[in-house]
mmCIF file of C-alpha atoms in Angstrom:
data_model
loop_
_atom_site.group_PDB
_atom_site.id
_atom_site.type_symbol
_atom_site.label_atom_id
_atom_site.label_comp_id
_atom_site.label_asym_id
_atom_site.label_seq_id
_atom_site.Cartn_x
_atom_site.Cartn_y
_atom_site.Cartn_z
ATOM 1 C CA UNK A 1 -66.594 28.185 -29.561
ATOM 2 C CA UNK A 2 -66.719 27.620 -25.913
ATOM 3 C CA UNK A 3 -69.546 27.350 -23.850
ATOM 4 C CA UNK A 4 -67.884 29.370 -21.140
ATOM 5 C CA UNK A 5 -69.125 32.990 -22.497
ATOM 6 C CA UNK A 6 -66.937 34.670 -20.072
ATOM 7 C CA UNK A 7 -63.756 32.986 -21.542
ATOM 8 C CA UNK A 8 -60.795 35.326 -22.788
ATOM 9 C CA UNK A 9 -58.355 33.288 -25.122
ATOM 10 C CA UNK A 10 -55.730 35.304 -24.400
ATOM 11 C CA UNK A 11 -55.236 34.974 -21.146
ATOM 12 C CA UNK A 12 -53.290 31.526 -20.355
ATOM 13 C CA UNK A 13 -50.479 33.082 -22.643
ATOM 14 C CA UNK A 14 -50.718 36.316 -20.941
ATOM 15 C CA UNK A 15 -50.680 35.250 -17.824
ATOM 16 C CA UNK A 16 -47.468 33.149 -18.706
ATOM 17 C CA UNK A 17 -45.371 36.067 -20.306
ATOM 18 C CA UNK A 18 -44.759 39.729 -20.631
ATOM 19 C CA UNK A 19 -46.696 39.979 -23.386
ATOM 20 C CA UNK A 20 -48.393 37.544 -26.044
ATOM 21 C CA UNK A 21 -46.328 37.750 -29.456
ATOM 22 C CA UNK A 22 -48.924 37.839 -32.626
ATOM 23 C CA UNK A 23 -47.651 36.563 -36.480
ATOM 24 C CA UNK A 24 -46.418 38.372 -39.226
ATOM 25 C CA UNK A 25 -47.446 39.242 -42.479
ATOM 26 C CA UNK A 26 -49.079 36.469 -44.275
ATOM 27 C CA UNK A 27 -48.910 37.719 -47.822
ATOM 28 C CA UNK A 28 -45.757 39.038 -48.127
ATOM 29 C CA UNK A 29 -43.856 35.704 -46.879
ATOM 30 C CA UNK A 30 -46.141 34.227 -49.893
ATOM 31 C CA UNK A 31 -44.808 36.873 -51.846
ATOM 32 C CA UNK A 32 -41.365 36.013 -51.133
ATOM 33 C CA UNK A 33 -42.149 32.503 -51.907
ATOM 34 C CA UNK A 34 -43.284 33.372 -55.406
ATOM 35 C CA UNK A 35 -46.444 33.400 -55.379
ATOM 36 C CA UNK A 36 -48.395 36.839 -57.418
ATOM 37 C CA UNK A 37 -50.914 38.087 -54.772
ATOM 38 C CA UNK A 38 -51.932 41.691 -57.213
ATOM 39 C CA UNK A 39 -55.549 40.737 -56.848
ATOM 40 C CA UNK A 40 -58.500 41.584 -54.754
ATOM 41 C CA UNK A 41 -58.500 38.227 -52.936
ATOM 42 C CA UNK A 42 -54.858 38.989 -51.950
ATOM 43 C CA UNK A 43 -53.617 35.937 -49.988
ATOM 44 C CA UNK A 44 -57.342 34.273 -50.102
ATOM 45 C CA UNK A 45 -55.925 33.317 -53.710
ATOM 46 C CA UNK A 46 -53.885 30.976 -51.965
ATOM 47 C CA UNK A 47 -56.377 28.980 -50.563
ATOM 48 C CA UNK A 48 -58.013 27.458 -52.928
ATOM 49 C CA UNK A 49 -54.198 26.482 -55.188
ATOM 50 C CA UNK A 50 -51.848 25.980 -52.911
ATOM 51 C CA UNK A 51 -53.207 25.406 -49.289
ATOM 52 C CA UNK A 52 -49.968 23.673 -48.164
ATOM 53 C CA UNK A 53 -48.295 27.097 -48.407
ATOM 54 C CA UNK A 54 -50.223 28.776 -46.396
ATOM 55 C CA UNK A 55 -49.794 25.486 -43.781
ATOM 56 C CA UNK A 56 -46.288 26.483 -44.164
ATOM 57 C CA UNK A 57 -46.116 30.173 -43.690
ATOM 58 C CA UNK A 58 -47.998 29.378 -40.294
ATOM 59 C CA UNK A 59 -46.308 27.253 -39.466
ATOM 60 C CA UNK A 60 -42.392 29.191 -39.854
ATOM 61 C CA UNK A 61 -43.913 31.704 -37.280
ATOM 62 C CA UNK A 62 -45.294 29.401 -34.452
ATOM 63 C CA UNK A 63 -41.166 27.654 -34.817
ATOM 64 C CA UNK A 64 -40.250 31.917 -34.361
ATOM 65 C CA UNK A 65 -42.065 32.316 -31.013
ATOM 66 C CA UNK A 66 -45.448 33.571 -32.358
ATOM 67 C CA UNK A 67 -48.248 32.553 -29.949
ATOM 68 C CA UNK A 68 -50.993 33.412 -32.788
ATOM 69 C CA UNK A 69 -51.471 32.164 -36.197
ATOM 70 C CA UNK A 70 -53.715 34.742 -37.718
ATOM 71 C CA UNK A 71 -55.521 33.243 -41.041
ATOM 72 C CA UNK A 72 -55.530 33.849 -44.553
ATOM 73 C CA UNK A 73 -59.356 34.966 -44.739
ATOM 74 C CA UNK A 74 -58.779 38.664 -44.515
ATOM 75 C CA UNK A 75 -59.919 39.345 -47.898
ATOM 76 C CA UNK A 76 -61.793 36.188 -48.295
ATOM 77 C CA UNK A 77 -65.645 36.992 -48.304
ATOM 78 C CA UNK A 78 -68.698 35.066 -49.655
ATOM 79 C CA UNK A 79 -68.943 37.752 -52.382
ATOM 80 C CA UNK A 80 -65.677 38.492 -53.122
ATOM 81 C CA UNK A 81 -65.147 34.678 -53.840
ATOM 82 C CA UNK A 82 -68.806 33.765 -55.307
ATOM 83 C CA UNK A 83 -67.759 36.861 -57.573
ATOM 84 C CA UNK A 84 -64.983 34.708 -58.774
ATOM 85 C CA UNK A 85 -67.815 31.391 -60.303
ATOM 86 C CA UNK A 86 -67.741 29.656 -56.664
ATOM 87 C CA UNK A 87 -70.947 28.130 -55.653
ATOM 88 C CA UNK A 88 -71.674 29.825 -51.712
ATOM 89 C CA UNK A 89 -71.020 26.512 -50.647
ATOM 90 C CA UNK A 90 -67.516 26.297 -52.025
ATOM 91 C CA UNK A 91 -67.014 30.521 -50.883
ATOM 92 C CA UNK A 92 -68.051 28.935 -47.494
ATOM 93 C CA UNK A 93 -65.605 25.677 -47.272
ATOM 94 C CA UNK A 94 -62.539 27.524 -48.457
ATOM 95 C CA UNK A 95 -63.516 30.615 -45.925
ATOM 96 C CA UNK A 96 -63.271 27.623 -43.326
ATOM 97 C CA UNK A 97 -60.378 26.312 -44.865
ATOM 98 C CA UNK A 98 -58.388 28.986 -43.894
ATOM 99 C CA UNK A 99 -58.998 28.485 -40.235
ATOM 100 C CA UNK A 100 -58.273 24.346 -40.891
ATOM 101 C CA UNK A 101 -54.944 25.294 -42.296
ATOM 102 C CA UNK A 102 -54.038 27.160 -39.298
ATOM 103 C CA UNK A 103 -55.338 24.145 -37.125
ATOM 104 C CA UNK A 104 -53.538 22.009 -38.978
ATOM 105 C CA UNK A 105 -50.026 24.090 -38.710
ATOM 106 C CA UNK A 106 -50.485 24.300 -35.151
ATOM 107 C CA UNK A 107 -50.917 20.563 -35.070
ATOM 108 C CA UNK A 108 -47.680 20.164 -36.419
ATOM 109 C CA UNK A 109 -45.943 22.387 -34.349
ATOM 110 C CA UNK A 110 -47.098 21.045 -30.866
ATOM 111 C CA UNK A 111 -46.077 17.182 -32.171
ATOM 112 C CA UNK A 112 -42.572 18.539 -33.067
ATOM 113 C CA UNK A 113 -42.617 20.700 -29.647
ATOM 114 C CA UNK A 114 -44.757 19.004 -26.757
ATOM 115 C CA UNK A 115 -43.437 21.430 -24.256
ATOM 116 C CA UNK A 116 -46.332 23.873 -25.389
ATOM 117 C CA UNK A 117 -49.059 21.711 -24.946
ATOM 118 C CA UNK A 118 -50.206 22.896 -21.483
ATOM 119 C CA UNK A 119 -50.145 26.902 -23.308
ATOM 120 C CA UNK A 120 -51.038 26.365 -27.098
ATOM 121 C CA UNK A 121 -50.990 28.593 -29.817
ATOM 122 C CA UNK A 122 -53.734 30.013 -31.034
ATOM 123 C CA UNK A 123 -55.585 30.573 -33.774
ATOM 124 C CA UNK A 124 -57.166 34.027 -35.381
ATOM 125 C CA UNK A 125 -59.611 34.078 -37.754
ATOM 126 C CA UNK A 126 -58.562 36.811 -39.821
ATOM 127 C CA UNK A 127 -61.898 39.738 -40.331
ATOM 128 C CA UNK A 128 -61.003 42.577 -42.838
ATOM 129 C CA UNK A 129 -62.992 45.487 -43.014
ATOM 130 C CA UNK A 130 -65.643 46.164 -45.788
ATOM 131 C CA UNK A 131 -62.809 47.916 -48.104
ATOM 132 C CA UNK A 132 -60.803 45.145 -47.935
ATOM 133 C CA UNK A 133 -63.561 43.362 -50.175
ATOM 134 C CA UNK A 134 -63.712 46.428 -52.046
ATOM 135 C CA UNK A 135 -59.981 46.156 -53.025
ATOM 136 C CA UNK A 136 -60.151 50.116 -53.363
ATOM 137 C CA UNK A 137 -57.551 51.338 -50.546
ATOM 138 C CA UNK A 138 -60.842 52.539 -48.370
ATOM 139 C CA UNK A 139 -59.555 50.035 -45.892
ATOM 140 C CA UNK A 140 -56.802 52.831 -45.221
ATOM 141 C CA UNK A 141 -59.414 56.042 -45.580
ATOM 142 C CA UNK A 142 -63.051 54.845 -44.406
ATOM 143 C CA UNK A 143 -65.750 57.148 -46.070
ATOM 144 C CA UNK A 144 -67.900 53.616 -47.182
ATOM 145 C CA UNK A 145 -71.159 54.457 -49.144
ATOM 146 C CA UNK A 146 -72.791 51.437 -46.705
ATOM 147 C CA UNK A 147 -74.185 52.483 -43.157
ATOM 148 C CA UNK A 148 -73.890 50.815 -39.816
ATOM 149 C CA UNK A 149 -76.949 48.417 -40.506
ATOM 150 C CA UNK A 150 -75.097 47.663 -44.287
ATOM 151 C CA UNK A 151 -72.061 46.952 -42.295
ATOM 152 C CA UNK A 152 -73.771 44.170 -40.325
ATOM 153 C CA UNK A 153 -75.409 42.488 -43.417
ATOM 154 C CA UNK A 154 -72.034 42.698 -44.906
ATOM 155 C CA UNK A 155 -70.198 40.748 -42.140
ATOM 156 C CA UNK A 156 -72.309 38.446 -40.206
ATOM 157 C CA UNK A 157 -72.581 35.399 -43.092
ATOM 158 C CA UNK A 158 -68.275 35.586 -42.835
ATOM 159 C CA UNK A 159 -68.343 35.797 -39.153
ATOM 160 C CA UNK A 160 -70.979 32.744 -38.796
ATOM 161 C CA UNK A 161 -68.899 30.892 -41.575
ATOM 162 C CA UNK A 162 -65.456 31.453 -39.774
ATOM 163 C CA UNK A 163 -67.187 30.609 -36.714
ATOM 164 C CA UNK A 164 -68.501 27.276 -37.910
ATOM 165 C CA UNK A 165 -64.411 26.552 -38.477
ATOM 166 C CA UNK A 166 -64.166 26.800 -34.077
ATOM 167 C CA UNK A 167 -61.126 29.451 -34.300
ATOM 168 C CA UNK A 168 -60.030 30.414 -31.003
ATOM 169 C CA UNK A 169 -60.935 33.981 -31.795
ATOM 170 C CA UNK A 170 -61.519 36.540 -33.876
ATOM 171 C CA UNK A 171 -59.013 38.938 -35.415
ATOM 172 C CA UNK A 172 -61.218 41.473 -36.685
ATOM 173 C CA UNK A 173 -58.257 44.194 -38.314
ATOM 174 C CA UNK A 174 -57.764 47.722 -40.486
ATOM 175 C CA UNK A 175 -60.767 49.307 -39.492
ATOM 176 C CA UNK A 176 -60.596 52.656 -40.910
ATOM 177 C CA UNK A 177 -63.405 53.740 -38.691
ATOM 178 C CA UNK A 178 -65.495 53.265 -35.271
ATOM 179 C CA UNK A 179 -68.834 52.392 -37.408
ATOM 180 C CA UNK A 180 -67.559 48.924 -38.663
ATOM 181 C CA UNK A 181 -66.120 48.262 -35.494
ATOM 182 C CA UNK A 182 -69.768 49.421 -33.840
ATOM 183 C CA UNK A 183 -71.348 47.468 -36.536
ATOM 184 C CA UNK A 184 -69.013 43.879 -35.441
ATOM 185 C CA UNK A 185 -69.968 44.635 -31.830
ATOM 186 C CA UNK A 186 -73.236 44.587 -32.492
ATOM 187 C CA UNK A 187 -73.287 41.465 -33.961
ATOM 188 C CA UNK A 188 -71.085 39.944 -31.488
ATOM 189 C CA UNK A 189 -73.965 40.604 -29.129
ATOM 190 C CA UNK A 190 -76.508 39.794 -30.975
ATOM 191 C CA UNK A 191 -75.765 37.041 -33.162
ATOM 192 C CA UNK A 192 -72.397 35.272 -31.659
ATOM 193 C CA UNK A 193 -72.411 35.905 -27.976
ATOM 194 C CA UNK A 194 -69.855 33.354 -27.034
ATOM 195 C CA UNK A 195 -67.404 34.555 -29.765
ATOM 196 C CA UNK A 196 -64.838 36.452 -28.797
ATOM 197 C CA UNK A 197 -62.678 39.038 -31.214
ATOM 198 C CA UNK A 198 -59.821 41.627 -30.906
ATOM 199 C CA UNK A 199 -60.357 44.637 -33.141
ATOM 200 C CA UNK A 200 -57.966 46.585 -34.716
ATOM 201 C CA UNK A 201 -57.988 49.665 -36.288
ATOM 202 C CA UNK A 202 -55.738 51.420 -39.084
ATOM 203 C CA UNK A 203 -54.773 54.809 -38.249
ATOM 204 C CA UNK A 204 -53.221 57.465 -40.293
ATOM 205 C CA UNK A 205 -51.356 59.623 -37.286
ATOM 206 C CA UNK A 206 -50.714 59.522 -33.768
ATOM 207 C CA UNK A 207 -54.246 60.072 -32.204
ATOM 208 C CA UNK A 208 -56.610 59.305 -35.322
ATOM 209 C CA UNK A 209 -58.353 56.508 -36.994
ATOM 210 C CA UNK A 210 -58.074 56.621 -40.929
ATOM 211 C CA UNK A 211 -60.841 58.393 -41.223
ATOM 212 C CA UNK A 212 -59.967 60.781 -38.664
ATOM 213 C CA UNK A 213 -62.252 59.948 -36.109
ATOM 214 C CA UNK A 214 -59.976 60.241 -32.285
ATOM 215 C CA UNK A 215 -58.818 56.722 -31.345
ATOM 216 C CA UNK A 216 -60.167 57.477 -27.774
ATOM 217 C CA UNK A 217 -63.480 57.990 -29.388
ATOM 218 C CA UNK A 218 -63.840 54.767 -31.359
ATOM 219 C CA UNK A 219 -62.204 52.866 -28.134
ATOM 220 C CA UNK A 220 -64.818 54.168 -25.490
ATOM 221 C CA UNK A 221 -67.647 53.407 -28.648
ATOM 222 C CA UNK A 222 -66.816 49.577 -28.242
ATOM 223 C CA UNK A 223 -64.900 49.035 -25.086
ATOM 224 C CA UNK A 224 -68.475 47.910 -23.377
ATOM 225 C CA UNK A 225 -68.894 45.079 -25.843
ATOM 226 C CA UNK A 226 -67.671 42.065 -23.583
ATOM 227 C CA UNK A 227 -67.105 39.763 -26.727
ATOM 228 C CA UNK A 228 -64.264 41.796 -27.573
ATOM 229 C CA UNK A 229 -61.105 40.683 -25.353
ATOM 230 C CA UNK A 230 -58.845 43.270 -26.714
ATOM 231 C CA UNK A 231 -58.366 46.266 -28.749
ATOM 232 C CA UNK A 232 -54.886 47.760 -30.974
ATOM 233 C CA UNK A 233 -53.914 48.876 -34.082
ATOM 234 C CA UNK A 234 -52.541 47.297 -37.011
ATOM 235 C CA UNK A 235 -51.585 47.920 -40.355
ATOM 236 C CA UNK A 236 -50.283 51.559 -39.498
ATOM 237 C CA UNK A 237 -46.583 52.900 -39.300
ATOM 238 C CA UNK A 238 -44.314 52.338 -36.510
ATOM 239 C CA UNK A 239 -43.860 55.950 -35.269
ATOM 240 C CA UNK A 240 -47.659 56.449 -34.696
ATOM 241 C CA UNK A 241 -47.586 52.930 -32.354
ATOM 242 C CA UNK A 242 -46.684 54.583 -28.973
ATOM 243 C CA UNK A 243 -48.869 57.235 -28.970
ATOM 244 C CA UNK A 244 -51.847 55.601 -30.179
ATOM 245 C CA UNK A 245 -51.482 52.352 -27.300
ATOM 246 C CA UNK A 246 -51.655 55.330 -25.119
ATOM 247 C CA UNK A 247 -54.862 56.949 -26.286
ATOM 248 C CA UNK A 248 -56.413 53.466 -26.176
ATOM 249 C CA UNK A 249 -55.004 52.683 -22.917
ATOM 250 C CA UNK A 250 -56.423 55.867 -21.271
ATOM 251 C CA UNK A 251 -59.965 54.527 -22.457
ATOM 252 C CA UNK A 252 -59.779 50.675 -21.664
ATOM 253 C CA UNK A 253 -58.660 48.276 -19.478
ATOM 254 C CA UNK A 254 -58.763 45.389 -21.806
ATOM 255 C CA UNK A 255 -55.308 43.715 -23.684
ATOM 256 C CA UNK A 256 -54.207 46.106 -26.258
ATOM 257 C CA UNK A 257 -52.674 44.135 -29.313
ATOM 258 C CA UNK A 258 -50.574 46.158 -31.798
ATOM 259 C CA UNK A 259 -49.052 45.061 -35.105
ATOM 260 C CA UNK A 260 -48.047 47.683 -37.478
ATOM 261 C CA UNK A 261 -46.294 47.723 -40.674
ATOM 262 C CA UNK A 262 -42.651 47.166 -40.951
ATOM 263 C CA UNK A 263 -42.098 51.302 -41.657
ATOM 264 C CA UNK A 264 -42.248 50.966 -45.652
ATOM 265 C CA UNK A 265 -45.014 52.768 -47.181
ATOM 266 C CA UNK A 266 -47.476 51.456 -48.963
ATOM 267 C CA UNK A 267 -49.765 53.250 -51.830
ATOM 268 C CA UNK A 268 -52.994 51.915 -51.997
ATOM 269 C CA UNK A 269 -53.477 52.757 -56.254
ATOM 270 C CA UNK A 270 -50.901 51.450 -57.556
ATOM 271 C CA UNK A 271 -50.562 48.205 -54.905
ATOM 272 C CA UNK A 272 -46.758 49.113 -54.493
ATOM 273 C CA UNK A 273 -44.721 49.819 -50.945
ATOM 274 C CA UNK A 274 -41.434 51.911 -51.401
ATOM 275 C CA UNK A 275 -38.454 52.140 -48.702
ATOM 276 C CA UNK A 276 -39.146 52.699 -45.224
ATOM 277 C CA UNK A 277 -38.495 56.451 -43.923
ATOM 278 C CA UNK A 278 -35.384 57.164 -42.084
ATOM 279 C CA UNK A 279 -36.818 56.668 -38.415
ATOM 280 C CA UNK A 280 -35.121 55.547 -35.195
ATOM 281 C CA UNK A 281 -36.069 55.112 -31.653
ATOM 282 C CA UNK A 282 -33.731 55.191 -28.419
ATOM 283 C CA UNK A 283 -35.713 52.717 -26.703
ATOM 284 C CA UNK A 284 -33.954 51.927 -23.407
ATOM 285 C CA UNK A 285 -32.820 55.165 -22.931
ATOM 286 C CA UNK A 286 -29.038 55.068 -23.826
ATOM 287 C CA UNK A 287 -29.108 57.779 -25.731
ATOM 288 C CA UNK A 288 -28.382 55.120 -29.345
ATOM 289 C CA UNK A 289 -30.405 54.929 -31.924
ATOM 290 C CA UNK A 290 -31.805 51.595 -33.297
ATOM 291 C CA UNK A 291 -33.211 50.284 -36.364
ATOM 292 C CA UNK A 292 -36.978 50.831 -36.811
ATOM 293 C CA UNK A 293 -38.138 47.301 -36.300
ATOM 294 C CA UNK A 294 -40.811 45.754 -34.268
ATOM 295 C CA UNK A 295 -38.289 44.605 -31.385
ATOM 296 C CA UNK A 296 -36.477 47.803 -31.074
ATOM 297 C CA UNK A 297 -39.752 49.681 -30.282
ATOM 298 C CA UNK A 298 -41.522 47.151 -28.421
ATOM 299 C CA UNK A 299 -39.745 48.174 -24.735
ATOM 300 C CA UNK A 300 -41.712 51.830 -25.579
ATOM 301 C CA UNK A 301 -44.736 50.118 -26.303
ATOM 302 C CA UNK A 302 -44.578 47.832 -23.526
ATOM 303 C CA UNK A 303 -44.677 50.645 -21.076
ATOM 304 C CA UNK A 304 -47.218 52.391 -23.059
ATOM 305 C CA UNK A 305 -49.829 49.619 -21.725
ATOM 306 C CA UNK A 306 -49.377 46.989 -24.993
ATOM 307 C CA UNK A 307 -50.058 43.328 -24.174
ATOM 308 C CA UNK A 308 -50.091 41.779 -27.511
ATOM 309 C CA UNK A 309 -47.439 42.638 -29.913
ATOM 310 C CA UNK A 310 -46.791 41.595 -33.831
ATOM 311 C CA UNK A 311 -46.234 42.673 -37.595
ATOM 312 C CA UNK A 312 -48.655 43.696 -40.284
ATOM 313 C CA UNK A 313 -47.514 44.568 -44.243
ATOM 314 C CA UNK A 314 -43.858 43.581 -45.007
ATOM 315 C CA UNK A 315 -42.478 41.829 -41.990
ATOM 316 C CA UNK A 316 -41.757 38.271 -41.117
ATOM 317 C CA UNK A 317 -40.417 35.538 -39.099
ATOM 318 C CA UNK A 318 -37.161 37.223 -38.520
ATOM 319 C CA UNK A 319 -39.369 40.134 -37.045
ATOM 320 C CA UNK A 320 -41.169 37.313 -34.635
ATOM 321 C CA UNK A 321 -37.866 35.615 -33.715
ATOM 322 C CA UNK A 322 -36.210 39.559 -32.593
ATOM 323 C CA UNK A 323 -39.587 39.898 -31.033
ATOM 324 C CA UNK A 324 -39.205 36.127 -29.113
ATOM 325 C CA UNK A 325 -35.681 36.461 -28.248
ATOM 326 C CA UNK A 326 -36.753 40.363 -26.462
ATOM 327 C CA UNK A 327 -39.204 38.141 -24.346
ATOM 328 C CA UNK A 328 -37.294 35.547 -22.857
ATOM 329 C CA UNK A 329 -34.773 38.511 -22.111
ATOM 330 C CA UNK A 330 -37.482 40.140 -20.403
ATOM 331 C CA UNK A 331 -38.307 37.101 -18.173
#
C-alpha cells in the first residue's frame, strides 16, 4: 500500500466524474459461463481451476465503464480453503491470486485503452463477512456465536494476506452487523494503518442492518476510523437503496458506495434466487415508470448523497454499460 497514510483511492476518479461506477456480480457472470459455483467457496472455486475466467469476467466490466474490479476472494479464507487439503501457504497464494488476476485484467485493459492511464481502474480486494465462510445465510441475518475480539482473529490473517497482494483497497461487503464492521476498524488501526477499505453492509429494510441494528447507528460506530474512505450498502434490494444512502448520509461525510442486488430474491437455504418483484421507480420525475435496474434508480440515489454506484447478486456488464452510458449523459 502507499506510504501516503492520508491517501483516498477513490478520489482521482471522483474528482473526474459524477460518481465512480463499481463492477458487477462476479459469480453469476461465471455462472452464466458454465461454471457450478453451489459450494461454500462460491466463486473462490474458480481460482484455483480456471483463473483465466475470472481474468475475463474482470476484464468485460472495466470494457463496460466500471472504474473498480472487485476480486474473487469474498469467500476465500485461510480456513475455508485449508479446510479443502491446501497447505496455508497454498490458502495464502491463491487468496493473493485473486487480487493478481484483477491486476492482470486491468493490465490488459489500459494496453487496449491508453486514454485511462492518467485515471486507472482500480482494484478491490473483495472482504466477506464471517458468515460468508460459514456458508450458512448469517451473512444476510448476523446473530454470529463469535464476539468482537473473535471477529478480529477471524479476519486479520485474510486482510494481511490480501494486503501482501498491494490492492488499491479494500472492499470489505455484506456485513450483517456494526460488530464486524467495529471489529475491521479496529484492525485497520491497529494492524494496517495505511490500508484503506470501504465497508458495506447488507440490510434487510429501509433503515436497518440485517440484524436490525439502525444503519445510522452502525455508520456513526465506524465513521471515525480514517482507514475507511467510504461507507454503502450492498447485497440488499433495490427499493431499500434510497432510503438507506440517506440514513448514512445524515451520519457521514465520507463517499457512500452502493451496489445492491438486481431486485430478484435470493433464499439463503436452498442457494436459489426467484423473479424479481414487480417494482418501478419514476426517477426524473415524469410521472413514467421504469424498469427496476441499477441505471433507472441511480438519478434518486445520486441526489440521495451516493458517490459510488454498482451491482451485487444477479447483475452484469449490461447493468455497468446502462450505468456508463447515464454518466457521460450526466457530464
Amino acid at each position: 500500500m502507499p506510504a501516503d497514510a492520508t491517501r483516498n483511492p477513490l478520489s482521482a476518479i471522483t474528482a473526474q466524474q459524477p460518481f465512480l461506477i463499481v463492477d458487477g456480480a462476479l459469480a453469476t457472470e461465471l455462472e452464466r459461463a458454465g461454471f457450478d459455483l453451489n459450494d461454500s467457496l462460491w466463486s473462490a472455486r474458480v481460482l484455483a481451476d480456471e483463473p483465466q475466467a475470472i481474468v475475463d469476467v474482470h476484464r468485460a466490466y472495466f470494457e463496460a465503464g466500471a472504474d473498480v474490479a472487485t476480486t474473487a476472494s469474498y469467500q476465500a479464507t485461510l480456513e475455508g480453503l485449508m479446510a479443502r487439503s491446501l497447505s496455508e501457504t497454498q490458502a495464502s497464494a491463491l487468496i493473493q491470486r485473486s487480487v493478481t488476476l484483477a491486476a492482470q485484467a486491468r493490465s490488459e485493459y489500459l494496453a487496449a485503452h491508453p486514454e485511462r492511464l492518467d485515471c486507472p481502474p482500480l482494484v478491490a480486494a473483495s472482504v466477506g463477512p464471517y458468515g460468508a465462510y460459514l456458508a450458512d445465510g448469517s451473512e444476510y441475518r448476523g446473530g454470529y456465536a463469535l464476539d468482537r475480539a473473535g471477529l478480529r482473529d477471524f479476519h486479520r490473517a485474510r486482510l494481511a494476506t490480501l494486503l501482501d497482494a498491494k490492492p488499491d483497497v479494500l472492499a470489505v461487503e455484506t456485513l450483517p452487523c456494526a460488530e464486524e464492521a467495529q471489529a475491521v476498524c479496529d484492525l485497520l488501526r491497529d494492524d494496517f494503518p495505511t490500508a484503506r477499505a470501504w465497508i458495506a453492509f447488507s440490510a434487510r429494510n429501509a433503515t436497518e442492518l440485517s440484524d436490525g441494528t439502525p444503519i445510522r447507528e452502525a455508520v456513526r460506530a465506524i465513521d471515525d476510523c480514517e482507514q475507511v474512505v467510504a461507507i454503502g450498502v450492498n447485497c440488499t434490494a433495490l427499493e431499500h437503496i434510497e432510503s438507506l444512502v440517506r440514513e448514512i448520509r445524515g451520519e457521514t461525510d465520507k463517499n457512500i458506495v452502493i451496489y445492491p442486488n438486481s431486485g430478484e430474491v435470493y433464499d439463503p437455504v436452498t442457494k436459489t434466487w426467484s423473479a424479481a418483484c414487480a417494482v418501478s421507480v419514476d426517477s426524473d420525475g415524469d410521472g413514467s415508470d421504469h424498469d427496476h435496474d441499477l441505471a433507472g434508480w441511480t438519478p434518486r440515489w445520486l441526489a440521495a448523497g451516493a458517490t459510488a454506484i454498482g451491482g451485487c447478486c444477479r447483475t452484469g456488464p449490461d447493468d455497468i454499460r446502462a450505468l456508463a452510458d447515464l454518466r457521460k449523459a450526466l457530464g
